XYZ file of C-alpha atoms in Angstrom:
677
model
C -14.391 3.008 -19.016
C -18.152 3.148 -18.869
C -19.779 6.407 -17.854
C -21.701 4.953 -14.934
C -18.369 4.013 -13.358
C -17.010 7.542 -13.486
C -17.090 9.269 -10.125
C -16.056 12.641 -8.804
C -12.935 12.142 -6.760
C -13.899 14.569 -4.011
C -17.713 14.690 -4.027
C -19.508 16.255 -1.065
C -20.726 12.900 0.254
C -17.286 11.343 -0.096
C -15.664 14.221 1.787
C -18.288 14.041 4.552
C -17.746 10.305 5.052
C -13.973 10.710 4.913
C -14.037 13.430 7.591
C -15.897 11.112 9.966
C -13.481 8.274 9.178
C -10.538 10.600 9.831
C -11.519 10.849 13.507
C -12.357 7.146 13.817
C -8.911 6.241 12.473
C -7.272 8.150 15.367
C -7.664 4.918 17.335
C -4.071 4.019 18.390
C -4.653 0.389 17.378
C -5.379 1.569 13.829
C -2.562 4.138 13.820
C -0.041 1.510 14.943
C -0.223 0.011 11.445
C 1.510 3.160 10.184
C 4.632 3.653 12.386
C 5.368 7.143 11.051
C 1.945 8.519 11.872
C 1.821 6.590 15.170
C 4.906 8.513 16.316
C 3.145 11.751 15.320
C 0.089 10.688 17.345
C 2.237 9.874 20.393
C 3.809 13.330 20.158
C 0.363 14.898 19.804
C -0.834 13.221 23.009
C 2.264 14.405 24.919
C 1.775 18.015 23.799
C -1.941 17.785 24.692
C -1.077 16.626 28.219
C 1.375 19.520 28.583
C -1.324 21.964 27.495
C -3.978 20.471 29.816
C -1.680 20.045 32.846
C 0.768 22.972 32.599
C 1.540 22.972 36.315
C 2.599 19.345 36.301
C 4.930 19.884 33.334
C 6.050 23.350 34.467
C 4.850 24.864 31.175
C 2.456 27.575 32.336
C 4.185 30.200 30.194
C 3.897 28.040 27.076
C 0.227 27.021 27.228
C -0.745 28.998 24.128
C 2.213 27.667 22.141
C 1.525 24.108 23.313
C -2.153 24.322 22.343
C -1.189 25.644 18.902
C 1.351 22.854 18.377
C -1.251 20.295 19.508
C -3.849 21.575 17.037
C -1.366 21.571 14.165
C -0.240 18.007 14.969
C -3.872 16.906 15.308
C -4.690 18.305 11.881
C -1.592 16.567 10.486
C -3.026 13.251 11.701
C -6.522 14.053 10.459
C -5.240 15.063 7.017
C -3.277 11.788 6.725
C -6.338 9.788 7.808
C -8.472 11.834 5.404
C -6.241 10.808 2.476
C -6.651 7.127 3.299
C -10.386 7.490 3.980
C -10.969 9.227 0.622
C -9.211 6.375 -1.210
C -11.147 3.730 0.740
C -14.392 5.652 0.274
C -14.193 5.367 -3.495
C -13.926 1.585 -3.182
C -16.882 1.506 -0.789
C -18.935 3.572 -3.233
C -18.216 0.992 -5.936
C -19.173 -1.782 -3.516
C -22.456 -0.010 -2.788
C -23.315 0.120 -6.485
C -22.623 -3.612 -6.715
C -24.757 -4.333 -3.659
C -27.690 -2.680 -5.406
C -27.491 -5.404 -8.062
C -27.789 -8.068 -5.328
C -31.548 -7.853 -5.075
C -33.862 -10.661 -4.017
C -34.264 -12.870 -7.085
C -36.613 -15.810 -7.546
C -35.282 -18.905 -9.251
C -36.959 -21.653 -11.294
C -35.302 -24.656 -9.668
C -35.592 -28.071 -11.324
C -36.653 -30.684 -8.767
C -37.471 -34.188 -9.978
C -38.390 -33.070 -13.473
C -40.674 -30.220 -12.330
C -40.004 -26.537 -11.706
C -40.220 -25.114 -8.173
C -40.029 -21.345 -7.639
C -37.608 -20.577 -4.768
C -35.620 -17.614 -3.498
C -32.098 -17.260 -4.905
C -30.779 -17.383 -1.318
C -32.019 -20.987 -1.070
C -29.922 -22.179 -4.003
C -26.872 -24.304 -3.314
C -23.920 -25.439 -5.375
C -25.037 -28.125 -7.837
C -28.691 -27.008 -8.111
C -30.161 -26.792 -11.628
C -32.267 -23.778 -12.625
C -34.036 -22.600 -15.764
C -33.774 -18.932 -16.766
C -35.912 -17.532 -19.578
C -36.082 -14.245 -21.480
C -36.435 -11.233 -19.185
C -35.473 -13.131 -16.028
C -32.494 -12.499 -13.761
C -29.836 -15.187 -13.378
C -30.166 -16.123 -9.690
C -26.565 -17.127 -8.998
C -23.142 -17.870 -10.466
C -23.200 -20.940 -12.660
C -22.444 -22.657 -15.941
C -24.826 -23.118 -18.855
C -25.422 -26.842 -19.346
C -28.148 -26.597 -21.979
C -29.279 -23.961 -24.477
C -28.007 -20.656 -25.821
C -29.072 -17.161 -24.774
C -28.128 -13.509 -25.001
C -27.250 -12.132 -21.552
C -27.157 -8.495 -20.416
C -24.138 -8.150 -18.086
C -24.300 -4.346 -17.740
C -24.970 -4.632 -13.992
C -21.495 -6.136 -13.637
C -19.425 -4.754 -16.518
C -21.216 -1.466 -17.173
C -21.371 -2.343 -20.893
C -24.791 -2.308 -22.522
C -24.085 -4.789 -25.348
C -25.386 -8.280 -24.436
C -23.129 -11.325 -24.765
C -23.918 -14.820 -26.025
C -23.738 -17.620 -23.448
C -24.015 -21.253 -24.537
C -23.458 -24.728 -23.180
C -19.977 -26.181 -23.506
C -16.713 -24.443 -24.347
C -15.329 -21.325 -22.749
C -18.441 -19.137 -22.968
C -20.655 -21.053 -20.564
C -19.944 -19.086 -17.371
C -22.751 -16.804 -16.117
C -22.846 -14.389 -13.183
C -25.671 -13.910 -10.697
C -27.462 -10.562 -11.037
C -27.244 -10.477 -14.847
C -30.345 -10.715 -17.066
C -31.286 -13.040 -19.942
C -32.549 -10.896 -22.829
C -33.395 -13.651 -25.332
C -34.127 -17.379 -25.396
C -33.698 -19.577 -22.316
C -30.898 -21.576 -20.717
C -30.464 -24.312 -18.139
C -27.830 -23.440 -15.529
C -25.948 -25.461 -12.927
C -25.253 -23.261 -9.861
C -21.537 -23.240 -8.939
C -21.453 -21.218 -5.704
C -23.214 -21.176 -2.343
C -24.833 -17.997 -0.924
C -22.234 -15.420 0.136
C -19.559 -16.937 -2.109
C -20.698 -15.610 -5.479
C -18.581 -13.525 -7.825
C -20.426 -10.341 -6.850
C -19.926 -11.122 -3.137
C -16.199 -11.461 -3.717
C -16.132 -8.276 -5.794
C -17.840 -6.348 -2.990
C -15.376 -7.609 -0.395
C -12.406 -6.875 -2.636
C -13.322 -3.351 -3.737
C -14.106 -2.439 -0.132
C -10.455 -3.233 0.534
C -11.200 -5.819 3.208
C -8.561 -8.170 1.833
C -6.009 -5.647 0.580
C -2.474 -6.820 1.256
C 0.650 -4.705 1.301
C 2.838 -5.279 -1.745
C 6.563 -6.184 -1.464
C 7.478 -2.716 -2.711
C 5.157 -1.112 -0.173
C 6.563 -3.290 2.627
C 10.114 -2.290 1.636
C 9.147 1.381 1.632
C 7.412 0.994 5.001
C 10.618 -0.552 6.348
C 12.610 2.423 5.069
C 10.181 4.931 6.582
C 10.148 3.052 9.892
C 13.955 2.984 9.931
C 14.157 6.732 9.260
C 11.589 7.354 11.991
C 13.580 5.325 14.535
C 16.835 7.055 13.550
C 15.356 10.550 13.907
C 13.613 9.528 17.133
C 16.994 8.548 18.580
C 18.513 11.811 17.314
C 15.812 13.957 18.929
C 15.826 12.008 22.213
C 19.614 12.373 22.552
C 19.511 16.020 21.482
C 17.867 17.146 24.752
C 20.624 15.936 27.157
C 23.320 17.232 24.821
C 21.636 20.653 24.774
C 21.289 20.614 28.592
C 24.995 19.885 28.890
C 25.587 23.067 26.854
C 23.108 24.986 29.067
C 20.594 25.198 26.212
C 17.013 24.467 27.265
C 14.912 22.760 24.619
C 11.179 22.551 25.266
C 9.539 19.150 24.745
C 6.935 20.569 22.265
C 9.815 22.050 20.239
C 11.590 18.688 20.169
C 8.363 16.984 19.105
C 7.897 19.594 16.381
C 11.466 18.885 15.207
C 10.802 15.132 15.193
C 7.547 15.496 13.218
C 9.303 17.654 10.639
C 12.321 15.343 10.411
C 10.452 12.077 9.846
C 8.855 11.530 6.394
C 5.286 12.355 7.441
C 4.185 13.377 3.931
C 4.726 9.998 2.306
C 3.795 8.266 5.572
C 0.408 9.949 5.454
C -0.170 9.229 1.765
C 1.278 5.728 1.407
C -1.929 3.805 2.106
C -3.941 6.131 -0.131
C -1.565 5.488 -3.050
C -1.892 1.695 -2.708
C -5.668 1.718 -2.315
C -6.037 4.146 -5.231
C -4.032 1.765 -7.458
C -6.608 -0.991 -6.906
C -9.391 1.526 -7.411
C -7.993 2.668 -10.769
C -7.937 -0.848 -12.237
C -11.521 -1.331 -11.021
C -12.517 1.785 -12.951
C -11.169 0.054 -16.080
C -13.540 -2.863 -15.335
C -10.680 -5.025 -14.057
C -11.098 -6.648 -10.653
C -7.772 -6.970 -8.810
C -7.697 -9.577 -6.061
C -4.921 -7.705 -4.210
C -2.626 -4.702 -4.395
C 0.220 -7.133 -5.094
C -1.292 -7.972 -8.472
C -1.568 -4.303 -9.465
C 1.988 -3.506 -8.425
C 3.406 -6.655 -10.025
C 1.831 -5.522 -13.304
C 4.129 -2.511 -13.243
C 7.191 -4.786 -13.490
C 5.958 -7.198 -16.183
C 8.562 -8.285 -18.780
C 6.705 -11.087 -20.569
C 3.052 -11.649 -21.411
C 1.674 -15.091 -22.249
C -1.634 -15.142 -24.115
C -4.027 -17.946 -24.868
C -5.243 -17.668 -28.467
C -8.838 -18.887 -28.553
C -11.234 -16.413 -26.976
C -8.357 -14.158 -25.950
C -6.530 -12.988 -29.073
C -9.236 -14.356 -31.360
C -13.026 -14.480 -31.014
C -12.886 -18.255 -30.517
C -15.372 -19.080 -33.287
C -14.346 -19.591 -36.883
C -15.927 -16.783 -38.869
C -16.357 -16.010 -42.559
C -13.540 -13.867 -43.914
C -13.692 -14.431 -47.691
C -15.779 -16.031 -50.473
C -13.893 -17.891 -53.219
C -15.961 -18.680 -56.370
C -15.020 -21.735 -58.478
C -15.934 -23.143 -61.889
C -16.093 -19.744 -63.544
C -18.924 -18.416 -61.355
C -18.736 -14.886 -59.977
C -18.717 -13.824 -56.333
C -22.237 -12.323 -56.576
C -23.728 -15.728 -57.393
C -21.711 -17.437 -54.660
C -22.573 -14.787 -52.040
C -26.299 -15.014 -52.863
C -26.465 -18.777 -52.300
C -24.114 -18.615 -49.290
C -26.537 -16.140 -47.705
C -29.604 -18.307 -48.473
C -27.890 -21.348 -46.896
C -27.117 -19.285 -43.770
C -30.394 -17.388 -43.278
C -31.704 -19.779 -40.647
C -28.319 -21.132 -39.532
C -27.904 -19.942 -35.907
C -24.390 -21.329 -35.493
C -21.566 -18.746 -35.121
C -20.275 -19.790 -38.570
C -23.674 -19.308 -40.183
C -24.254 -15.908 -38.609
C -20.753 -14.795 -39.586
C -21.518 -15.308 -43.304
C -24.363 -12.776 -43.188
C -22.316 -10.381 -41.030
C -19.372 -10.525 -43.464
C -21.619 -9.848 -46.445
C -23.199 -6.906 -44.628
C -19.767 -5.405 -43.948
C -18.816 -5.866 -47.606
C -22.034 -4.182 -48.768
C -23.233 -7.301 -50.585
C -26.942 -7.949 -51.107
C -29.018 -11.092 -51.687
C -32.623 -12.031 -52.460
C -34.040 -13.218 -49.120
C -37.429 -13.885 -50.749
C -35.997 -17.056 -52.301
C -35.979 -18.632 -48.829
C -39.616 -17.768 -48.041
C -41.586 -20.914 -47.387
C -38.421 -22.988 -47.520
C -37.387 -25.618 -44.981
C -34.135 -25.305 -43.064
C -31.895 -28.393 -43.035
C -29.898 -28.543 -39.818
C -26.276 -29.627 -39.662
C -25.774 -33.275 -38.700
C -22.616 -35.158 -37.907
C -23.586 -37.833 -40.466
C -24.064 -35.431 -43.390
C -21.670 -32.638 -42.266
C -23.877 -30.188 -44.169
C -26.699 -27.748 -43.567
C -28.824 -25.634 -45.883
C -32.291 -24.870 -47.241
C -34.832 -26.825 -49.283
C -36.534 -24.042 -51.232
C -40.226 -23.852 -52.063
C -39.453 -23.989 -55.814
C -37.805 -27.408 -55.372
C -34.172 -26.379 -55.375
C -31.834 -27.600 -52.620
C -29.071 -25.389 -51.235
C -26.239 -26.954 -49.212
C -23.222 -25.631 -47.284
C -20.692 -27.814 -45.483
C -17.453 -29.798 -45.511
C -15.911 -29.815 -48.994
C -15.734 -33.611 -49.382
C -19.315 -34.025 -48.100
C -20.735 -31.430 -50.514
C -18.690 -32.931 -53.387
C -20.295 -36.339 -52.777
C -23.740 -34.739 -52.571
C -23.279 -32.906 -55.903
C -21.799 -35.984 -57.585
C -24.732 -38.098 -56.382
C -27.038 -35.791 -58.354
C -25.006 -36.079 -61.523
C -23.161 -32.797 -61.175
C -19.568 -32.066 -62.131
C -16.918 -30.944 -59.666
C -15.022 -27.810 -60.816
C -11.321 -28.467 -61.330
C -10.287 -25.499 -59.212
C -12.357 -26.529 -56.150
C -9.693 -28.701 -54.515
C -7.016 -26.072 -55.115
C -9.150 -23.375 -53.428
C -9.878 -25.665 -50.476
C -6.191 -26.572 -50.047
C -5.161 -22.911 -50.218
C -7.582 -22.037 -47.394
C -6.419 -25.018 -45.322
C -2.757 -24.016 -45.822
C -3.574 -20.645 -44.259
C -4.984 -22.373 -41.184
C -8.608 -21.789 -42.223
C -11.626 -24.032 -42.760
C -13.214 -24.257 -46.235
C -17.003 -24.697 -46.544
C -18.315 -25.606 -49.989
C -21.592 -24.064 -51.277
C -23.737 -25.874 -53.861
C -27.256 -25.778 -55.311
C -28.543 -29.158 -56.524
C -25.871 -30.470 -58.912
C -23.849 -27.276 -59.270
C -20.909 -26.190 -57.097
C -20.588 -22.398 -56.719
C -17.574 -21.904 -54.468
C -16.012 -21.993 -51.034
C -16.458 -19.946 -47.855
C -13.166 -19.233 -46.063
C -13.680 -19.562 -42.290
C -10.964 -18.557 -39.892
C -10.534 -17.876 -36.207
C -10.659 -14.089 -36.470
C -8.267 -11.876 -34.522
C -10.084 -9.315 -32.403
C -9.964 -5.756 -33.820
C -7.080 -3.553 -32.722
C -4.959 -6.386 -31.292
C -1.948 -5.694 -33.529
C -1.828 -2.042 -32.462
C -2.150 -3.046 -28.806
C 0.719 -5.522 -29.080
C 2.813 -2.791 -30.706
C 2.152 -0.704 -27.591
C 3.255 -3.561 -25.343
C 6.440 -3.870 -27.385
C 7.133 -0.158 -26.869
C 6.708 -0.717 -23.131
C 9.412 -3.403 -23.274
C 7.005 -6.331 -22.852
C 7.468 -9.480 -24.944
C 4.274 -11.255 -26.081
C 4.025 -15.039 -26.528
C 0.885 -16.681 -27.948
C 0.087 -20.241 -26.828
C -2.373 -22.290 -28.894
C -3.357 -25.884 -29.493
C -3.512 -25.222 -33.250
C -1.034 -26.731 -35.700
C 2.125 -24.704 -36.454
C 0.780 -23.430 -39.796
C -2.437 -22.046 -38.304
C -0.567 -20.699 -35.278
C 1.948 -18.892 -37.497
C -0.862 -17.293 -39.529
C -2.690 -16.022 -36.430
C 0.571 -14.891 -34.769
C 1.542 -12.847 -37.836
C -1.902 -11.264 -38.109
C -2.062 -10.452 -34.392
C 1.510 -9.161 -34.253
C 2.805 -11.192 -31.279
C 6.562 -11.623 -30.811
C 6.581 -15.416 -30.446
C 4.133 -18.314 -30.565
C 3.958 -21.892 -29.292
C 1.819 -24.255 -31.374
C 0.117 -27.464 -30.271
C 0.585 -26.387 -26.664
C -0.950 -28.219 -23.733
C -1.640 -26.757 -20.255
C 1.715 -28.030 -19.016
C 3.465 -26.290 -21.942
C 2.023 -22.936 -20.863
C 3.286 -23.461 -17.309
C 6.688 -24.531 -18.661
C 7.156 -21.340 -20.689
C 6.090 -19.226 -17.706
C 8.560 -20.999 -15.412
C 11.299 -20.627 -18.037
C 10.746 -16.862 -18.171
C 10.589 -16.647 -14.368
C 13.834 -18.627 -14.070
C 15.469 -15.875 -16.126
C 14.350 -13.339 -13.524
C 11.414 -12.010 -15.538
C 7.960 -11.068 -14.266
C 5.230 -12.808 -16.263
C 1.595 -11.956 -16.997
C -0.829 -14.550 -18.355
C -4.231 -13.937 -19.928
C -6.740 -16.682 -20.631
C -10.340 -17.758 -20.370
C -10.471 -21.552 -20.446
C -10.221 -24.243 -17.789
C -6.990 -25.396 -19.420
C -5.544 -21.919 -18.768
C -6.161 -22.107 -15.003
C -2.774 -23.660 -14.006
C -0.847 -21.053 -15.993
C -2.985 -18.206 -14.616
C -2.129 -19.377 -11.103
C 1.608 -19.690 -11.886
C 2.068 -16.200 -13.373
C 2.747 -13.133 -11.217
C -0.223 -11.481 -12.915
C -3.024 -13.781 -14.045
C -5.739 -11.905 -15.957
C -8.823 -14.050 -16.619
C -11.577 -13.085 -19.042
C -15.000 -12.676 -17.403
C -16.501 -14.592 -20.342
C -14.347 -17.565 -19.407
C -14.820 -20.494 -17.070
C -15.195 -20.419 -13.301
C -11.910 -22.331 -12.947
C -9.991 -19.664 -14.895
C -11.450 -16.803 -12.843
C -10.705 -18.541 -9.551
C -7.085 -19.273 -10.531
C -6.333 -15.696 -11.663
C -5.520 -12.721 -9.443
C -7.313 -10.330 -11.806
C -10.565 -10.653 -13.761
C -11.318 -8.472 -16.801
C -15.048 -7.829 -16.726
C -15.008 -6.709 -20.384
C -13.159 -9.862 -21.570
C -10.652 -7.746 -23.497
C -7.142 -9.270 -23.303
C -5.542 -6.060 -24.528
C -6.771 -4.509 -21.253
C -3.480 -5.782 -19.795
C -1.936 -2.637 -21.310
C -4.053 -0.457 -19.011
C -3.271 -2.755 -16.079
C 0.475 -2.537 -16.752
C 0.259 1.249 -17.133
C -1.625 1.544 -13.821
C 0.934 -0.692 -12.102
C 3.785 1.427 -13.410
C 1.836 4.569 -12.518
C 1.418 3.302 -8.941
C 5.165 2.678 -8.607
C 6.019 6.024 -10.197
C 3.549 7.883 -7.965
C 4.933 6.279 -4.836
C 8.520 6.998 -5.936
C 7.733 10.595 -6.860
C 5.965 11.394 -3.579
C 8.677 9.639 -1.554
C 11.281 11.786 -3.314
C 9.208 14.905 -2.616
C 8.640 13.948 1.028
C 12.310 13.401 1.807
C 13.413 16.454 -0.179
C 11.012 18.863 1.523
C 12.551 18.019 4.910
C 15.536 20.139 3.881
C 13.539 23.370 4.144
C 12.159 22.298 7.525
C 15.704 21.816 8.841
C 16.531 25.417 7.925
C 13.344 26.562 9.669
C 13.382 24.636 12.959
C 17.039 23.950 13.793
C 18.107 27.639 13.736
C 14.938 28.512 15.686
C 15.835 26.013 18.417
C 19.323 27.365 19.062
C 19.283 31.014 17.950
C 18.516 32.446 21.415
C 21.346 30.540 23.090
C 23.720 30.607 20.116
C 23.159 33.815 18.105
C 25.662 32.630 15.496
C 23.064 30.020 14.433
C 21.147 32.908 12.896
C 23.289 32.538 9.787
C 21.304 29.356 9.031
C 18.056 31.344 9.033
C 18.363 31.826 5.292
C 14.595 32.259 4.923
C 14.713 35.230 7.339
C 11.817 33.872 9.362
C 10.267 36.332 11.849
C 11.015 34.605 15.149
C 11.920 31.201 16.595
C 8.285 30.527 17.525
C 6.889 31.567 14.144
C 9.572 29.472 12.398
C 8.601 26.340 14.312
C 4.865 26.877 13.836
C 5.281 27.718 10.127
C 7.245 24.520 9.491
C 4.609 22.484 11.369
C 1.712 24.116 9.519
C 3.363 23.505 6.140
C 4.047 19.905 7.182
C 0.322 19.486 7.913
C -1.237 21.209 4.899
C 1.051 19.643 2.279
C -0.661 16.271 2.910
C -4.205 17.290 1.810
C -2.726 19.306 -1.060
C -1.120 16.118 -2.404
C -4.224 13.914 -1.960
C -5.502 14.455 -5.554
C -2.079 13.507 -6.952
C -1.822 10.437 -4.693
C -5.271 9.185 -5.732
C -5.148 10.109 -9.421
C -1.490 9.154 -9.843
C 1.142 10.923 -11.896
C 0.905 10.666 -15.674
C 2.518 7.475 -16.946
C 4.985 7.773 -19.790
C 7.101 4.819 -20.999
C 10.737 5.451 -19.987
C 13.821 3.685 -18.674
C 14.717 3.461 -14.980
C 17.507 6.024 -15.417
C 15.144 8.473 -17.125
C 12.558 7.940 -14.401
C 15.121 8.605 -11.665
C 16.288 11.784 -13.398
C 12.675 12.927 -13.814
C 11.840 12.300 -10.166
C 14.966 14.063 -8.911
C 14.442 17.064 -11.181
C 10.678 17.525 -10.725
C 9.852 16.081 -7.314
C 13.292 16.277 -5.705
C 14.019 19.851 -6.731
C 10.345 20.753 -6.296
C 10.389 19.149 -2.861
C 13.203 21.511 -1.880
C 11.877 24.724 -3.445
C 8.157 24.466 -2.596
C 8.651 24.202 1.211
C 11.012 27.212 1.250
C 8.336 29.284 -0.471
C 5.459 27.784 1.539
C 7.094 28.122 4.960
C 8.140 31.714 4.226
C 4.599 32.699 3.170
C 3.086 31.003 6.238
C 5.658 32.719 8.478
C 4.633 36.144 7.190
C 1.131 35.452 8.521
C 2.106 33.572 11.687
C 4.687 36.149 12.751
C 2.061 38.916 12.632
C -0.402 36.734 14.554
C 2.137 35.869 17.269
């Protein structure tokens, strides 16, 4: 996570904004979305009316008690609203930082062969623009000509620039990013207000957040419990009257508020919003809370190979000398042939040599002329000032070139080339005039740390399947190096969808990561589709998550956050229901002790008086919500474990804790309240 994304959870500004929002959210229309807290608000209004109009409700002797109950219930509502507002506020702060990157940008629009400078807001889908070094990219688009290094730190928070080039899966560019070298021609792919940043702003603000199936089920449970306890409390009054026991309406409301699961009811929205916020902090944009929660139940992960598991470009990984020459000679000429070669393969030769600590005499190339790669020759290289000619290219093409100059082909050349090909690599021969020096082994390199990350997924019970269009031999080599569980070679887009549907038919939840247009159907089919930000527009639009860092192993963090969200919700639900037990022993004896002294045996906490018992239970019920806000937003620590272990952990820590903590809290509050009363 980049440092500029790190925020203090409860900063002064965030608290100030959340306090204002807490009062705004008291609107009954807003509260109606949360049935539990709406019932609390209805009770609060009734108690307020009884305090304001005591004569009408015949409650003149209870005005002070009624006002106290009203204030406690009001703070209960405000604390619940505060929890939700704090969670939403963090998303809005992220949106604000994104809005700062949406500054007015001028664009060099191509019109009839000439360049016209216009505002970025005037650009429309299909327009062609030129962006040069130091200029901002005016809108989302695809590179159709050229290659450039682009600084995407405004979006991803990462300072290292990325290479964007025409064609392939690395042509997508985002408005608000800056070109730091060279120039590119871009076709705009979105109209104003529909760019990637616009969608990010809307999403992190929570405007389109949907309740997840798990959250809906829990809401149904909480609503059902609320209705049941509402019926219990409503019928309790006539039953008590029949027994000549008078129960005050504020007391009944206090009982109802303490019986219904107000703790989890007040924190439920905050937990869901915080889940989306946490993935955003890992530079992953979740399109909905459903995607985050679904990640917590993933069983199978399908991965595209090129650009996802591997870098996507074949890179130098070994130098194989032939004909009795040594590796120093081969590396020297390989470097000379690659000095001015700007292709990924050419650059990778110099990078590999640098990592190996190999040196070469760059002065040999001074004054030389670079020979570009052509489809006809299938070679590139350098014509040196001293008359020598250095070539690097396809083995058969270089063999013909050497033979044409009267040179001999080493007997071990074909064997070296076949060995590289059998491993799924590409051999490039290196020669100088009529002498062959050796072969460069190019392969589609697995990204660093992938094997360890897949081991982690395996420990979490997630099966990994790599899909690639490569032949079975190459696919097997990459799969073994990456450490995936299974692989599918020579796969087409429909094959990826087929394997996803097969897993889903077996009742499994599937995640798919990819970056290409051919991955889009599979990304849309999977429960969790994680597209790489470096990928195509089609892939990002089909997915329900976008990884701004283009790191496929990020799915591990996403899965952990999804599981953490579920565990946090389960833990706090367990705590909420368990802490009602202590409230029963506080309020129920207090309600009946005066009329039925024998009920005093249930006053196991030895609370001071019926009034102090009721108020203490209400106060604890109110203050426990803000005390749990940090846990709801941060989430409980995720540790891989089975469902049975998780249940045991929740019951022991949050169930038992939910029983013990309220007994202690209510007793301590009663010691103060009883003196005050």
